[in-house]
XYZ file of C-alpha atoms in Angstrom:
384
model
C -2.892 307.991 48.566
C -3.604 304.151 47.733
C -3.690 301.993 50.907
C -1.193 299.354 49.999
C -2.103 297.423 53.090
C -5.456 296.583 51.257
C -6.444 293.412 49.928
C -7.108 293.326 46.361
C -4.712 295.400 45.842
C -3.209 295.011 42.347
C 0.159 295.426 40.700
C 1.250 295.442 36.862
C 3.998 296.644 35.091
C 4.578 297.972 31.477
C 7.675 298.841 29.946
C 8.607 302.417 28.535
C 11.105 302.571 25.268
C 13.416 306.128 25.987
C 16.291 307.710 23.796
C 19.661 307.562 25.456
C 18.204 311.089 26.297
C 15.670 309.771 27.984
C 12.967 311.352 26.016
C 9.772 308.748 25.764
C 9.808 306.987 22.463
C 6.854 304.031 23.190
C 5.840 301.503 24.897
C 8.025 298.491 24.880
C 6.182 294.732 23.824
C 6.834 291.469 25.015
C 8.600 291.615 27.820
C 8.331 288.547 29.584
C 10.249 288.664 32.844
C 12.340 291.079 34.942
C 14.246 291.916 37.476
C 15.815 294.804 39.868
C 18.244 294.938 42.331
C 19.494 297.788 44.558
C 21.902 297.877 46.956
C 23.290 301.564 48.593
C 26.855 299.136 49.758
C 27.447 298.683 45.693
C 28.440 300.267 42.642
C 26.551 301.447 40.713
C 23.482 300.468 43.157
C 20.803 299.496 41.019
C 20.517 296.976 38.107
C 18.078 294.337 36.146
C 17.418 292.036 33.621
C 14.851 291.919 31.312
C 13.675 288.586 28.809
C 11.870 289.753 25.966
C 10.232 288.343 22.771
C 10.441 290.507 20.221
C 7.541 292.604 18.691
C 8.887 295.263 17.685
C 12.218 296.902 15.313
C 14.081 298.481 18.400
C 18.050 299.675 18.180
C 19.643 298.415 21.421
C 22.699 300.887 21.515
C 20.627 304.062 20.857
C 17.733 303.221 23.468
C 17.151 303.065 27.160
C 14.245 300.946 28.981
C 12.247 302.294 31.475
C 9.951 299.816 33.727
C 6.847 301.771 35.038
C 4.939 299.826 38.589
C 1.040 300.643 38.097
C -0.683 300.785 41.373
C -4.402 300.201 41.282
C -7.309 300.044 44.186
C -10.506 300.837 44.492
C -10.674 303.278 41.373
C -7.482 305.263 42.282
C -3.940 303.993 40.376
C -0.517 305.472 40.945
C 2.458 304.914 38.792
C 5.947 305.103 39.750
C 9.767 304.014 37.402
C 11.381 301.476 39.078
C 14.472 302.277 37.426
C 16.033 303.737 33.936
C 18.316 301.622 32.053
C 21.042 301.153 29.619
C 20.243 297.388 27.624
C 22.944 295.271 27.006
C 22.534 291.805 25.028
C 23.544 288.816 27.750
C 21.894 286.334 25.473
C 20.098 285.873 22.407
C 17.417 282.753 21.286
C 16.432 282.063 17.547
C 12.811 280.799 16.839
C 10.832 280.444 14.103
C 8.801 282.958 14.883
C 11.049 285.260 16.111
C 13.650 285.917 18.692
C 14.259 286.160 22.482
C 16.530 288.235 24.130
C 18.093 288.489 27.602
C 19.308 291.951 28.737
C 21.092 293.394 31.427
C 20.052 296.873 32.214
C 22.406 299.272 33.835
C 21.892 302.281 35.296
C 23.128 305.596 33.794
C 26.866 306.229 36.183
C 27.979 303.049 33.974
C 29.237 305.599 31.072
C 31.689 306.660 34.067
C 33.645 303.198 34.350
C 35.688 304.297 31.319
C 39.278 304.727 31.894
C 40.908 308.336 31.989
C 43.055 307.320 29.402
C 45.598 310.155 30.760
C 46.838 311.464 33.779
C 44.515 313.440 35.621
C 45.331 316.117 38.557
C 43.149 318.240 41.038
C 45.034 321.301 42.773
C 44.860 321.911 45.715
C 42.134 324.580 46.860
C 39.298 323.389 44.204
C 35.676 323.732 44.834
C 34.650 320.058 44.643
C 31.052 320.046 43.391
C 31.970 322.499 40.344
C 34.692 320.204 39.211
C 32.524 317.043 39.488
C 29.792 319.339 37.157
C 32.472 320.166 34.606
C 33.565 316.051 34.760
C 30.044 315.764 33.857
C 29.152 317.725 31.279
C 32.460 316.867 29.747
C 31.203 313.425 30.035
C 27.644 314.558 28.484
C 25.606 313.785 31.254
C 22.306 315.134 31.535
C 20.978 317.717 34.150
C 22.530 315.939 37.460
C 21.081 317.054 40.366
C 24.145 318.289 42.735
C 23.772 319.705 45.920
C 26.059 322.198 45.485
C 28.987 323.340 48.074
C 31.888 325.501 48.570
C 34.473 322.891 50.321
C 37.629 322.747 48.645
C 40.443 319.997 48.457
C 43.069 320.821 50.879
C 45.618 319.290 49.124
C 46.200 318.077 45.642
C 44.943 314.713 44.280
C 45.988 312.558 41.310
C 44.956 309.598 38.959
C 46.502 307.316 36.912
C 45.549 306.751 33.058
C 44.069 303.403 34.163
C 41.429 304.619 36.475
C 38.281 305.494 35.916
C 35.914 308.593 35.553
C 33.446 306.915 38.344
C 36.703 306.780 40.648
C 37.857 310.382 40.262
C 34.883 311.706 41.083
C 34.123 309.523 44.188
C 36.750 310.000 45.500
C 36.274 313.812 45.391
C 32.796 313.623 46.916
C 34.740 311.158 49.911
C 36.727 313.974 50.597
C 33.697 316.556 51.504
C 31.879 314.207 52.941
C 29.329 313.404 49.995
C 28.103 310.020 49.371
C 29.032 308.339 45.901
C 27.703 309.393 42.819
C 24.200 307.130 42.357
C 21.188 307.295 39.535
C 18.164 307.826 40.770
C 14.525 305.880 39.076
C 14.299 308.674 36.375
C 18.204 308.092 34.793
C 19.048 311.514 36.927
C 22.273 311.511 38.216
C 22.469 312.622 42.061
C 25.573 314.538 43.912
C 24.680 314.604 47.472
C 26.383 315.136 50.779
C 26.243 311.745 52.985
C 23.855 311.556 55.541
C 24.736 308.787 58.750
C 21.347 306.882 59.045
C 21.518 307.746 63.289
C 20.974 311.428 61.767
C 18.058 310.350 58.998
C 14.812 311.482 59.583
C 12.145 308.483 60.489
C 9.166 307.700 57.871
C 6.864 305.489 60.015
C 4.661 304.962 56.825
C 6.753 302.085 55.274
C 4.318 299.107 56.255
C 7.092 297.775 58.271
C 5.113 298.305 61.521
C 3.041 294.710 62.658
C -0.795 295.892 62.662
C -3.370 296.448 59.772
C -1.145 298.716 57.518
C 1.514 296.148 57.543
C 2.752 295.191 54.405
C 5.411 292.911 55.039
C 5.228 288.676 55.912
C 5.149 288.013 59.582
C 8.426 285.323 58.490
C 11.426 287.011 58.217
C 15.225 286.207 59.211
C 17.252 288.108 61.357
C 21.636 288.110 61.058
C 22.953 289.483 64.073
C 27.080 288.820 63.634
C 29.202 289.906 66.645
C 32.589 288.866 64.923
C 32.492 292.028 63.173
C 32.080 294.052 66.364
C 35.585 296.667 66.303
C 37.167 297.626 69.235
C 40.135 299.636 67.618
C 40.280 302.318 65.294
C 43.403 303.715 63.760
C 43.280 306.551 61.199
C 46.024 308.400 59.075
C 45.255 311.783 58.659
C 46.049 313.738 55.409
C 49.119 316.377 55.715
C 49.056 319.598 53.269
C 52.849 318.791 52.655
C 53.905 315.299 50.364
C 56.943 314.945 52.276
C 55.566 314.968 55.991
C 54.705 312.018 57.681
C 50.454 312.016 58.648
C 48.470 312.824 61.675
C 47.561 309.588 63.458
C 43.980 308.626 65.340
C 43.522 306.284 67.135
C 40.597 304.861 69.697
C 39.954 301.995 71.717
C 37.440 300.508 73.814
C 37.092 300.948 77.344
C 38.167 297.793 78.883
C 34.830 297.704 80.586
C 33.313 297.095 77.132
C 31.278 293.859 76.089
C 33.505 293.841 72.903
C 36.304 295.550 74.587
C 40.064 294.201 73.747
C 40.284 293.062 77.244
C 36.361 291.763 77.361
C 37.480 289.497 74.266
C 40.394 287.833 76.237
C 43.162 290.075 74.038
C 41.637 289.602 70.624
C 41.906 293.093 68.833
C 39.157 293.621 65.764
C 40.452 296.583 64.084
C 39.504 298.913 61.593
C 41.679 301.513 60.089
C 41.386 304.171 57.502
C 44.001 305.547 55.525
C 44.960 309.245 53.659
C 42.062 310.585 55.458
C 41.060 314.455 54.488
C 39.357 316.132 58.154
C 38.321 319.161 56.230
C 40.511 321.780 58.412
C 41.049 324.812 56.530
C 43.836 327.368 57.798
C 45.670 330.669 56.712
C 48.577 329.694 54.792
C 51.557 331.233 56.536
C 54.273 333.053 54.619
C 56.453 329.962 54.621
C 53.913 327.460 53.597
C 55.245 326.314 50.573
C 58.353 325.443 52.177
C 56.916 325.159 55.719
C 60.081 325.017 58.953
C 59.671 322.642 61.700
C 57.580 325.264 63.980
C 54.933 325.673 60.961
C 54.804 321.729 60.394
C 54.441 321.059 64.687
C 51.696 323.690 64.948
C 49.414 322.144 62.157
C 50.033 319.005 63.566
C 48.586 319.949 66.850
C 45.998 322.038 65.601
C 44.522 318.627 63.323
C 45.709 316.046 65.820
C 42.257 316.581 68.436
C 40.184 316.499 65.194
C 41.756 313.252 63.773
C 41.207 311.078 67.342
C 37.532 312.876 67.460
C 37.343 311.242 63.535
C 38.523 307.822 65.202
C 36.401 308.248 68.193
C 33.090 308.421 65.863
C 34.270 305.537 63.895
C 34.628 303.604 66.808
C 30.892 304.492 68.247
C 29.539 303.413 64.842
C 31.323 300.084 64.115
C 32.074 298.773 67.843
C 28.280 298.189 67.871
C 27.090 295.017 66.484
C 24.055 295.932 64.162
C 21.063 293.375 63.207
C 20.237 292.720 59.783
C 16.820 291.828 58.458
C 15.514 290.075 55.665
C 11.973 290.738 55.225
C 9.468 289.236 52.274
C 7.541 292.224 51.239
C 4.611 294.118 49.059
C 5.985 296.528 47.131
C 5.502 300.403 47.521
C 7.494 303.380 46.773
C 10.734 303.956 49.044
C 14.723 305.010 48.684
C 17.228 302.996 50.004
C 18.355 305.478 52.075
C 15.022 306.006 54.231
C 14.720 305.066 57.857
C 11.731 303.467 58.886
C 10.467 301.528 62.300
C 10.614 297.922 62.212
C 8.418 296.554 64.720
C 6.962 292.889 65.268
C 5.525 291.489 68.136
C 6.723 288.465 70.083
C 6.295 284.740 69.076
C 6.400 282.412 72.161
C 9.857 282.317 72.898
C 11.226 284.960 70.375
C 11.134 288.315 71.596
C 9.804 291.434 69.792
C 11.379 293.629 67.431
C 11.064 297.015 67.541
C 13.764 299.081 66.408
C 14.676 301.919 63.667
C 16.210 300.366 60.372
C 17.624 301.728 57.339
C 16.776 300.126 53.842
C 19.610 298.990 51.926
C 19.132 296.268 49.590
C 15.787 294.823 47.891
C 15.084 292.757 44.883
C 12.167 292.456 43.041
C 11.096 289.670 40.571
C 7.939 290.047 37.691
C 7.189 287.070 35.496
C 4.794 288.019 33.037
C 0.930 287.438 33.753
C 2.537 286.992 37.245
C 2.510 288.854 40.567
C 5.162 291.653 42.120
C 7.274 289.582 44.174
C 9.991 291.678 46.903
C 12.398 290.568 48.982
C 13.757 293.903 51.457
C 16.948 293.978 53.481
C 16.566 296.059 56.541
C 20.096 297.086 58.892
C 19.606 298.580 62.219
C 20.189 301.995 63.317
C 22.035 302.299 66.629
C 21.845 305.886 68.211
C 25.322 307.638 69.161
C-alpha cells in the first residue's frame, strides 16, 4: 500500500462518463474544476459540482459522472471513485468556441425524493428490510446492498400522498434500528443497521496520529460547545393500540452532575423523542384486537423499564459535551463512518489532543492543473 505520508506524493483526477446504469461509457474531457461534499448528519450525504468545457457530444439526462482519485508514488498508483453522480445543469456559458457548463452532481437516493403520489400503508408485523427491497426494485434501483433482517413493525405505519419515497423508507429502517438509506462511491445503494460510533471499531491508520505518517496540518480548530450539553430526556413510547395513550421515559441528571439541572442553577436543556418503536415483541393474547384494561396495564409495565433504559442511553450520549475538529488534510481513502485516533501533541500553553473521533463531514476542492485540496471534520467519541 502507497505511503501517503510521503513527500512527492502525487494526486490527479480524471473523470469517468457511466450510463444511468452505471456501466462505463468513456472518459469524460474538459473538466475544469470540482467539488465533493459529504456529510453522514445530511440527506442524501454526498454531493459535487463539476465546471466543464465541452469536448465532447454527451446527453446529460441519460448519463452519470464518475470522478476517479489516481494515487501515484514511487512506481506504485492506486485508484479509488470519489463518488457516482447524477448531472444536473446549474448554469450554462456560450463562447465562441464552445460552451461551459456548471453541474451539480447528486448521488443516486435522489430518484427517492419523489412524492408517493398516493396513500401508502405498512401493516403491522412486516419484515422491514424485504419491504424496503420491494420499494426498491419497484423504484428500479440497482443491486442495493441490504443487510438483511427479520425485525418486523410492531404496529402499523402510514404516509400521506405528499411524502416521499426517501421518507417511507427511512423511517422504516428508524424503526429497526438501521441508519438511513445512503449511496456509497460506486452509485450502490446501502441498507445497513446503525452502528453508535462508542461501539465502532478503531482504524489507527488514518494519518490523524502527529508523527511521520501524519497526514494532516499541525493547524486545526477545535469547537467545544457546552450549551448543547442535555440534562433531561423525555421519550414517548409507541403503543400497539391507536387509541391508548404511550409509554413515557424519562431521565435526568444526577444533581451532582457538571451539567446537572441543579449544577446549571435550574436551567433544564432537554431533549425529547417522540412515537418511539423499542422493538418489544409479545404473544398476542386472545383479546388483542380489542385489548381490556388488564391486557393494556400489563404491556404497559412490561415496555415501561425498556422505555426509561431507551431515555437513560440517550441521556449518557447527549449530556456529554463532545469536541469537534476541523482539520486541513491530504487526502486518502476513508468512510465517514470510521473511527480513528486523533492525537497532537502540546503547543506551549495548549494542551494535547489525544482522543478517538469519528469522521463526519469533509470537502474536497480540484481546480484543474491544480492540487487535491481537503478540509476533514472530526467529532469526538465519548465512551458509555
Amino acid at each position: 500500500m502507497i505511503d501517503y505520508s510521503a513527500s512527492g506524493l502525487q494526486q490527479k483526477l480524471t473523470f469517468e462518463l457511466l450510463n444511468r446504469q452505471r456501466q462505463s461509457i468513456n472518459a469524460l474531457d474538459g473538466v475544469q474544476g470540482f467539488t465533493r461534499e459529504r456529510n453522514i448528519h445530511t440527506t442524501p450525504r454526498v454531493g459535487g459540482s463539476l465546471d466543464i468545457a465541452l469536448k465532447q457530444s454527451i446527453d446529460l439526462l441519460k448519463i452519470a459522472i464518475r470522478p476517479w482519485i489516481t494515487v501515484s508514488y514511487n512506481g506504485e498508483e492506486e485508484h479509488y471513485p470519489l463518488m457516482t453522480g447524477i448531472p444536473l445543469v446549474t448554469g450554462e456559458s456560450r463562447m465562441a468556441t464552445g460552451a461551459k457548463l456548471s453541474l451539480k452532481l447528486v448521488d443516486y437516493t435522489t430518484p427517492l425524493d419523489v412524492p408517493l403520489g398516493r396513500h401508502y400503508t405498512v401493516p403491522p408485523g412486516t419484515i422491514v428490510t424485504e419491504r424496503v427491497r420491494a420499494i426498491l426494485l419497484e423504484r428500479g434501483v440497482l443491486a442495493p446492498n441490504i443487510k438483511e433482517s427479520a425485525a418486523s413493525i410492531n404496529a402499523g405505519m402510514f404516509w400521506s400522498a405528499t411524502e416521499t419515497w426517501r421518507k417511507v423508507i427511512n423511517e422504516l429502517l428508524k424503526s429497526i434500528g438501521y441508519s438511513a438509506i445512503w449511496a456509497d462511491d460506486w452509485g450502490q445503494l446501502q441498507v445497513q443497521p446503525y452502528v453508535r460510533p462508542a461501539d465502532r471499531p478503531v482504524d489507527p491508520d488514518l494519518g490523524f496520529i502527529h508523527g511521520e505518517t501524519c497526514t494532516y496540518r499541525p493547524e486545526f480548530t477545535i469547537e467545544h460547545d457546552v450549551s448543547g450539553a442535555i440534562n433531561h430526556t423525555l421519550i414517548t413510547a409507541r403503543m400497539p393500540w391507536e387509541h391508548v395513550e404511550p409509554v413515557i421515559g424519562e431521565a435526568w441528571l444526577p444533581a451532582n452532575h457538571p451539567y446537572s439541572y441543579q449544577s446549571r442553577d435550574g436551567l433544564e436543556v432537554p431533549y425529547t423523542e417522540a412515537d418511539v418503536d423499542l422493538g418489544i415483541e409479545v404473544t398476542p393474547s386472545s383479546d388483542w384486537e380489542d385489548p381490556t384494561d388488564a391486557t393494556i396495564a400489563g404491556y404497559r409495565a412490561l415496555i415501561q423499564p425498556h422505555a426509561d433504559a431507551y431515555a437513560e442511553r440517550l441521556l449518557i450520549e447527549r449530556s456529554n459535551p463532545t469536541r469537534t475538529f476541523l482539520v486541513t488534510n491530504r487526502w486518502r481513502p476513508y468512510d465517514l463512518h470510521q473511527v480513528t485516533r486523533l492525537f497532537a501533541p502540546d503547543r506551549g500553553l495548549a494542551t494535547a489532543v489525544d482522543t478517538r473521533v469519528s469522521i463526519i463531514k469533509d470537502s474536497l476542492t480540484y481546480q484543474s492543473g491544480g492540487t487535491v485540496k481537503m478540509a476533514t471534520t472530526l467529532q469526538e467519541v465519548l465512551s458509555d
